[in-house]
Amino acid sequence: REHVQLQGLWHRYANATAGDWTLQGIDLALHQGELVGLLGPSGCGKTTLLRLIAGFERPERGSVLIDGRAVAGQGRWLPPERRGVGMVFQDYALFPHLDAWRNACFGLRRGQDSSRASWLLELLGLNGLEGRYPHELSGGQRQRLALARALAPGPSVVLLDEPFSNLDVEVRLRLRSELPAVLSRCGASGLIVTHDPEEALAICDRVAVLRDGVLHQCASPRQLVQHP
Ligand code: ADP
Ligand code: ADP
């Protein structure tokens, strides 16, 4: 089953010059449980692609399907909060006035069971820190909390935009090696933007390369190493 399907996505920003497409006919499928890396030079459209999937931008052509259901295109539009997509950002984007527990529970719908948030805090090694505010946590703990918050509502897809870039090398290597197992325990597939090919090759099931708005490759790490 496919968690995400992107079909012929075209996008340009309102202030772009004519013919200046940010994304040109993107086709991509994320299968259940898969972690796909999105690589490419700065400004090539990686964040824009995540924003289209999350629902912060509308594609000009093409469609986005989540769990087989059109959420953009095909005459359909679902806003971000109804897409069941989790997001993790480079700068954590935690709520500074909420403690870790409230941050972790933030995405839960009214009446939704919070035991999954407890389980995730435990899984991510944050148990005992529930009452701390983001400024009382280390960088690695903040990003663990952001991951718990993204996964607590039970999304089928998590979008991660350079999630490890602000972390010290030791913390980065540790957290990135845990990511695939955490996603798989949650039954979520992931799309991770990174500028670091080594990182993508180390943890991803497939790696796609975006250049000038065109998706150039989508191969397993093994294929990329053999045919760079
Ligand atoms: P990446 O994440 O690969 O660095 P982005 O998706 O952020 O690339 O940006 C792709 C292109 O779109 C860049 O040329 C950038 O300047 C432009 N862009 C990004 N956001 C906006 C916006 N809100 N309005 C206009 N242009 C934008
Ligand atoms: P309220 O009393 O306003 O409903 P909660 O009972 O949800 O607030 O939370 C109060 C505090 O108790 C939180 O700030 C958090 O530190 C802690 N807490 C509540 N539930 C849990 C839980 N399941 N696991 C860990 N800490 C929790």
CSV table of C-alpha atoms and ligand atoms in Angstrom, one decimal:
chain,number,residue,atom,x,y,z
A,1,ARG,CA,0.0,0.0,0.0
A,2,GLU,CA,1.2,3.5,-0.8
A,3,HIS,CA,1.1,6.1,2.0
A,4,VAL,CA,1.9,9.0,-0.3
A,5,GLN,CA,1.6,9.4,-4.1
A,6,LEU,CA,2.7,12.5,-5.9
A,7,GLN,CA,1.4,12.6,-9.5
A,8,GLY,CA,2.7,15.1,-12.0
A,9,LEU,CA,3.2,17.9,-9.5
A,10,TRP,CA,4.0,21.4,-10.8
A,11,HIS,CA,4.4,24.4,-8.6
A,12,ARG,CA,5.6,27.9,-8.9
A,13,TYR,CA,5.5,30.8,-6.4
A,14,ALA,CA,3.2,33.7,-7.2
A,15,ASN,CA,6.1,36.1,-7.6
A,16,ALA,CA,8.1,33.8,-9.9
A,17,THR,CA,8.9,35.0,-13.4
A,18,ALA,CA,6.9,33.4,-16.2
A,19,GLY,CA,8.0,29.8,-16.9
A,20,ASP,CA,10.1,29.7,-13.7
A,21,TRP,CA,8.7,26.6,-12.2
A,22,THR,CA,10.0,25.5,-8.7
A,23,LEU,CA,8.8,21.9,-9.3
A,24,GLN,CA,8.3,20.4,-12.7
A,25,GLY,CA,6.2,17.3,-12.9
A,26,ILE,CA,7.2,15.4,-9.7
A,27,ASP,CA,6.2,11.8,-9.5
A,28,LEU,CA,7.0,10.0,-6.3
A,29,ALA,CA,5.4,7.2,-4.2
A,30,LEU,CA,6.2,6.5,-0.5
A,31,HIS,CA,5.4,2.9,0.3
A,32,GLN,CA,4.2,1.8,3.8
A,33,GLY,CA,7.1,1.8,6.3
A,34,GLU,CA,9.6,3.3,3.8
A,35,LEU,CA,12.0,6.0,4.6
A,36,VAL,CA,12.9,8.1,1.5
A,37,GLY,CA,15.7,10.7,1.4
A,38,LEU,CA,15.3,13.8,-0.6
A,39,LEU,CA,18.7,15.2,-1.7
A,40,GLY,CA,19.6,18.2,-3.7
A,41,PRO,CA,21.4,21.6,-3.7
A,42,SER,CA,20.1,24.5,-1.8
A,43,GLY,CA,17.1,26.2,-3.5
A,44,CYS,CA,16.2,23.2,-5.7
A,45,GLY,CA,12.7,22.9,-4.2
A,46,LYS,CA,13.0,20.3,-1.4
A,47,THR,CA,11.2,22.3,1.2
A,48,THR,CA,8.6,23.3,-1.3
A,49,LEU,CA,7.9,19.7,-2.1
A,50,LEU,CA,7.4,18.9,1.6
A,51,ARG,CA,5.1,22.0,1.9
A,52,LEU,CA,2.9,20.7,-1.0
A,53,ILE,CA,2.5,17.3,0.7
A,54,ALA,CA,1.7,18.9,4.1
A,55,GLY,CA,-0.8,21.3,2.5
A,56,PHE,CA,1.0,24.6,3.1
A,57,GLU,CA,1.2,25.2,-0.7
A,58,ARG,CA,-1.2,24.3,-3.5
A,59,PRO,CA,0.1,22.6,-6.6
A,60,GLU,CA,-0.7,24.3,-9.9
A,61,ARG,CA,-1.0,21.0,-11.6
A,62,GLY,CA,-1.0,17.4,-10.5
A,63,SER,CA,-2.2,15.7,-7.3
A,64,VAL,CA,-1.2,14.6,-3.9
A,65,LEU,CA,-2.7,11.3,-2.5
A,66,ILE,CA,-2.3,10.2,1.1
A,67,ASP,CA,-3.4,6.7,1.9
A,68,GLY,CA,-5.0,6.5,-1.5
A,69,ARG,CA,-7.1,9.6,-1.0
A,70,ALA,CA,-6.6,12.8,-3.0
A,71,VAL,CA,-5.8,15.7,-0.6
A,72,ALA,CA,-4.8,18.1,-3.4
A,73,GLY,CA,-5.7,18.0,-7.1
A,74,GLN,CA,-8.4,16.0,-8.7
A,75,GLY,CA,-10.8,18.8,-7.6
A,76,ARG,CA,-10.0,18.0,-3.9
A,77,TRP,CA,-8.4,20.1,-1.2
A,78,LEU,CA,-7.8,19.1,2.4
A,79,PRO,CA,-6.1,21.6,4.8
A,80,PRO,CA,-2.9,20.6,6.7
A,81,GLU,CA,-4.6,19.6,9.9
A,82,ARG,CA,-6.8,17.1,8.1
A,83,ARG,CA,-4.0,15.3,6.2
A,84,GLY,CA,-2.6,13.1,8.9
A,85,VAL,CA,0.9,14.2,8.2
A,86,GLY,CA,3.5,14.8,10.9
A,87,MET,CA,6.3,17.4,10.4
A,88,VAL,CA,9.8,17.8,12.0
A,89,PHE,CA,11.8,20.9,11.3
A,90,GLN,CA,15.5,21.8,11.5
A,91,ASP,CA,14.8,24.3,14.3
A,92,TYR,CA,12.5,21.9,16.3
A,93,ALA,CA,9.6,24.5,16.2
A,94,LEU,CA,8.5,23.5,19.7
A,95,PHE,CA,6.1,25.7,21.7
A,96,PRO,CA,8.3,27.5,24.2
A,97,HIS,CA,5.5,28.2,26.7
A,98,LEU,CA,4.4,24.5,26.8
A,99,ASP,CA,6.3,21.8,28.8
A,100,ALA,CA,7.4,18.6,27.1
A,101,TRP,CA,4.3,16.7,27.9
A,102,ARG,CA,2.0,19.4,26.4
A,103,ASN,CA,4.2,19.7,23.4
A,104,ALA,CA,4.0,16.0,22.8
A,105,CYS,CA,0.2,16.1,23.1
A,106,PHE,CA,-0.3,19.2,21.0
A,107,GLY,CA,-1.4,17.4,17.8
A,108,LEU,CA,-3.8,15.1,19.5
A,109,ARG,CA,-7.4,15.7,18.6
A,110,ARG,CA,-10.0,16.3,21.3
A,111,GLY,CA,-10.6,13.1,23.2
A,112,GLN,CA,-7.7,11.3,21.5
A,113,ASP,CA,-5.9,8.9,23.8
A,114,SER,CA,-2.6,10.4,25.2
A,115,SER,CA,-1.1,7.0,26.1
A,116,ARG,CA,0.6,7.0,22.7
A,117,ALA,CA,2.4,10.3,23.6
A,118,SER,CA,3.6,8.7,26.8
A,119,TRP,CA,4.8,5.6,24.9
A,120,LEU,CA,6.7,7.8,22.4
A,121,LEU,CA,8.4,9.9,25.1
A,122,GLU,CA,9.5,6.6,26.7
A,123,LEU,CA,10.6,5.2,23.3
A,124,LEU,CA,12.6,8.3,22.6
A,125,GLY,CA,14.3,8.4,26.0
A,126,LEU,CA,12.5,11.4,27.3
A,127,ASN,CA,10.7,9.8,30.3
A,128,GLY,CA,11.1,11.9,33.4
A,129,LEU,CA,11.5,15.1,31.4
A,130,GLU,CA,7.7,15.6,30.8
A,131,GLY,CA,7.6,18.7,33.0
A,132,ARG,CA,10.5,20.5,31.3
A,133,TYR,CA,10.2,23.4,29.0
A,134,PRO,CA,12.0,23.4,25.6
A,135,HIS,CA,14.7,25.8,26.9
A,136,GLU,CA,15.5,23.3,29.7
A,137,LEU,CA,16.2,20.5,27.2
A,138,SER,CA,19.4,19.8,25.1
A,139,GLY,CA,19.2,20.1,21.3
A,140,GLY,CA,19.0,16.4,20.9
A,141,GLN,CA,16.2,16.1,23.5
A,142,ARG,CA,14.3,18.9,21.7
A,143,GLN,CA,14.5,17.1,18.4
A,144,ARG,CA,13.4,13.9,20.1
A,145,LEU,CA,10.4,15.8,21.5
A,146,ALA,CA,9.6,17.2,18.1
A,147,LEU,CA,9.6,13.7,16.7
A,148,ALA,CA,7.3,12.5,19.5
A,149,ARG,CA,5.0,15.4,18.9
A,150,ALA,CA,4.9,14.6,15.2
A,151,LEU,CA,4.2,10.9,15.8
A,152,ALA,CA,1.8,11.1,18.7
A,153,PRO,CA,-1.4,11.6,16.6
A,154,GLY,CA,-0.5,8.5,14.6
A,155,PRO,CA,0.2,9.9,11.2
A,156,SER,CA,0.9,7.5,8.3
A,157,VAL,CA,3.6,9.9,7.0
A,158,VAL,CA,6.2,12.1,8.6
A,159,LEU,CA,8.0,14.8,6.7
A,160,LEU,CA,11.4,15.8,8.1
A,161,ASP,CA,13.2,18.9,6.9
A,162,GLU,CA,17.0,18.8,7.7
A,163,PRO,CA,16.1,17.4,11.2
A,164,PHE,CA,19.6,16.7,12.3
A,165,SER,CA,21.5,19.8,10.9
A,166,ASN,CA,21.5,21.8,14.2
A,167,LEU,CA,22.8,18.9,16.3
A,168,ASP,CA,26.4,18.1,17.4
A,169,VAL,CA,27.9,15.3,15.4
A,170,GLU,CA,27.6,12.7,18.2
A,171,VAL,CA,24.0,13.5,18.9
A,172,ARG,CA,23.2,13.6,15.2
A,173,LEU,CA,24.7,10.1,14.5
A,174,ARG,CA,22.8,8.6,17.5
A,175,LEU,CA,19.4,10.1,16.7
A,176,ARG,CA,19.6,9.4,13.0
A,177,SER,CA,20.5,5.8,13.6
A,178,GLU,CA,17.4,5.5,15.8
A,179,LEU,CA,15.0,7.2,13.3
A,180,PRO,CA,14.2,4.2,11.0
A,181,ALA,CA,13.3,2.0,14.0
A,182,VAL,CA,11.1,4.7,15.6
A,183,LEU,CA,9.2,5.3,12.4
A,184,SER,CA,8.8,1.6,11.8
A,185,ARG,CA,7.5,1.0,15.4
A,186,CYS,CA,4.9,3.7,14.6
A,187,GLY,CA,4.0,2.2,11.2
A,188,ALA,CA,4.8,5.5,9.6
A,189,SER,CA,6.7,6.2,6.4
A,190,GLY,CA,9.1,9.1,6.2
A,191,LEU,CA,10.4,11.6,3.7
A,192,ILE,CA,13.5,13.3,4.9
A,193,VAL,CA,15.2,16.3,3.3
A,194,THR,CA,18.9,16.4,3.8
A,195,HIS,CA,21.8,18.1,2.1
A,196,ASP,CA,24.1,15.3,3.3
A,197,PRO,CA,24.3,12.3,0.8
A,198,GLU,CA,26.2,10.2,3.4
A,199,GLU,CA,23.3,10.7,5.8
A,200,ALA,CA,20.7,9.7,3.2
A,201,LEU,CA,22.7,6.7,2.2
A,202,ALA,CA,23.1,5.6,5.8
A,203,ILE,CA,19.5,5.5,6.8
A,204,CYS,CA,17.1,5.6,3.8
A,205,ASP,CA,15.5,2.8,1.9
A,206,ARG,CA,15.5,5.0,-1.3
A,207,VAL,CA,17.1,8.3,-2.2
A,208,ALA,CA,15.6,10.8,-4.6
A,209,VAL,CA,17.7,13.7,-6.0
A,210,LEU,CA,16.0,16.9,-6.9
A,211,ARG,CA,17.7,19.3,-9.3
A,212,ASP,CA,16.2,22.4,-10.9
A,213,GLY,CA,12.7,21.3,-9.9
A,214,VAL,CA,13.1,17.8,-11.6
A,215,LEU,CA,13.3,14.6,-9.6
A,216,HIS,CA,16.3,12.9,-11.2
A,217,GLN,CA,16.8,9.6,-9.4
A,218,CYS,CA,15.0,7.4,-7.1
A,219,ALA,CA,17.1,4.4,-6.2
A,220,SER,CA,18.2,2.3,-3.3
A,221,PRO,CA,21.4,3.4,-1.6
A,222,ARG,CA,23.1,0.4,-3.1
A,223,GLN,CA,22.2,1.4,-6.7
A,224,LEU,CA,23.4,5.0,-6.0
A,225,VAL,CA,26.8,3.8,-4.8
A,226,GLN,CA,27.2,1.5,-7.8
A,227,HIS,CA,25.9,4.1,-10.4
A,228,PRO,CA,26.5,7.5,-8.9
B,1,ADP,P1,15.3,24.0,-0.9
B,1,ADP,O1,14.5,23.5,0.3
B,1,ADP,O2,15.8,22.9,-1.8
B,1,ADP,O3,16.5,24.8,-0.4
B,1,ADP,P2,13.1,25.7,-1.5
B,1,ADP,O4,11.9,24.8,-1.7
B,1,ADP,O5,13.1,26.4,-0.1
B,1,ADP,O6,14.4,24.9,-1.8
B,1,ADP,O7,13.0,26.9,-2.5
B,1,ADP,C1,12.9,26.6,-3.9
B,1,ADP,C2,12.9,27.9,-4.7
B,1,ADP,O8,11.7,28.6,-4.4
B,1,ADP,C3,14.0,28.8,-4.4
B,1,ADP,O9,14.4,29.5,-5.6
B,1,ADP,C4,13.4,29.8,-3.4
B,1,ADP,O10,14.0,31.1,-3.5
B,1,ADP,C5,12.0,29.9,-3.9
B,1,ADP,N1,11.0,30.1,-2.8
B,1,ADP,C6,10.9,29.4,-1.7
B,1,ADP,N2,9.9,29.9,-0.9
B,1,ADP,C7,9.3,30.9,-1.6
B,1,ADP,C8,8.2,31.8,-1.3
B,1,ADP,N3,7.5,31.7,-0.2
B,1,ADP,N4,8.0,32.7,-2.2
B,1,ADP,C9,8.7,32.8,-3.4
B,1,ADP,N5,9.7,32.0,-3.7
B,1,ADP,C10,10.0,31.0,-2.8
B,2,ADP,P1,-4.4,19.2,33.3
B,2,ADP,O1,-4.5,19.0,34.8
B,2,ADP,O2,-4.5,20.7,33.0
B,2,ADP,O3,-5.4,18.4,32.5
B,2,ADP,P2,-2.4,17.3,32.7
B,2,ADP,O4,-2.9,16.4,33.8
B,2,ADP,O5,-2.6,16.9,31.3
B,2,ADP,O6,-3.0,18.8,32.9
B,2,ADP,O7,-0.9,17.6,32.9
B,2,ADP,C1,-0.3,18.2,34.1
B,2,ADP,C2,1.2,17.9,34.1
B,2,ADP,O8,1.3,16.5,34.5
B,2,ADP,C3,1.9,18.1,32.8
B,2,ADP,O9,2.5,19.3,32.7
B,2,ADP,C4,2.9,16.9,32.8
B,2,ADP,O10,4.1,17.4,33.2
B,2,ADP,C5,2.3,15.9,33.7
B,2,ADP,N1,1.7,14.7,33.0
B,2,ADP,C6,0.4,14.6,32.8
B,2,ADP,N2,0.1,13.4,32.2
B,2,ADP,C7,1.3,12.8,32.0
B,2,ADP,C8,1.7,11.5,31.4
B,2,ADP,N3,0.9,10.6,30.9
B,2,ADP,N4,3.0,11.3,31.4
B,2,ADP,C9,3.9,12.1,31.9
B,2,ADP,N5,3.6,13.3,32.4
B,2,ADP,C10,2.3,13.7,32.5
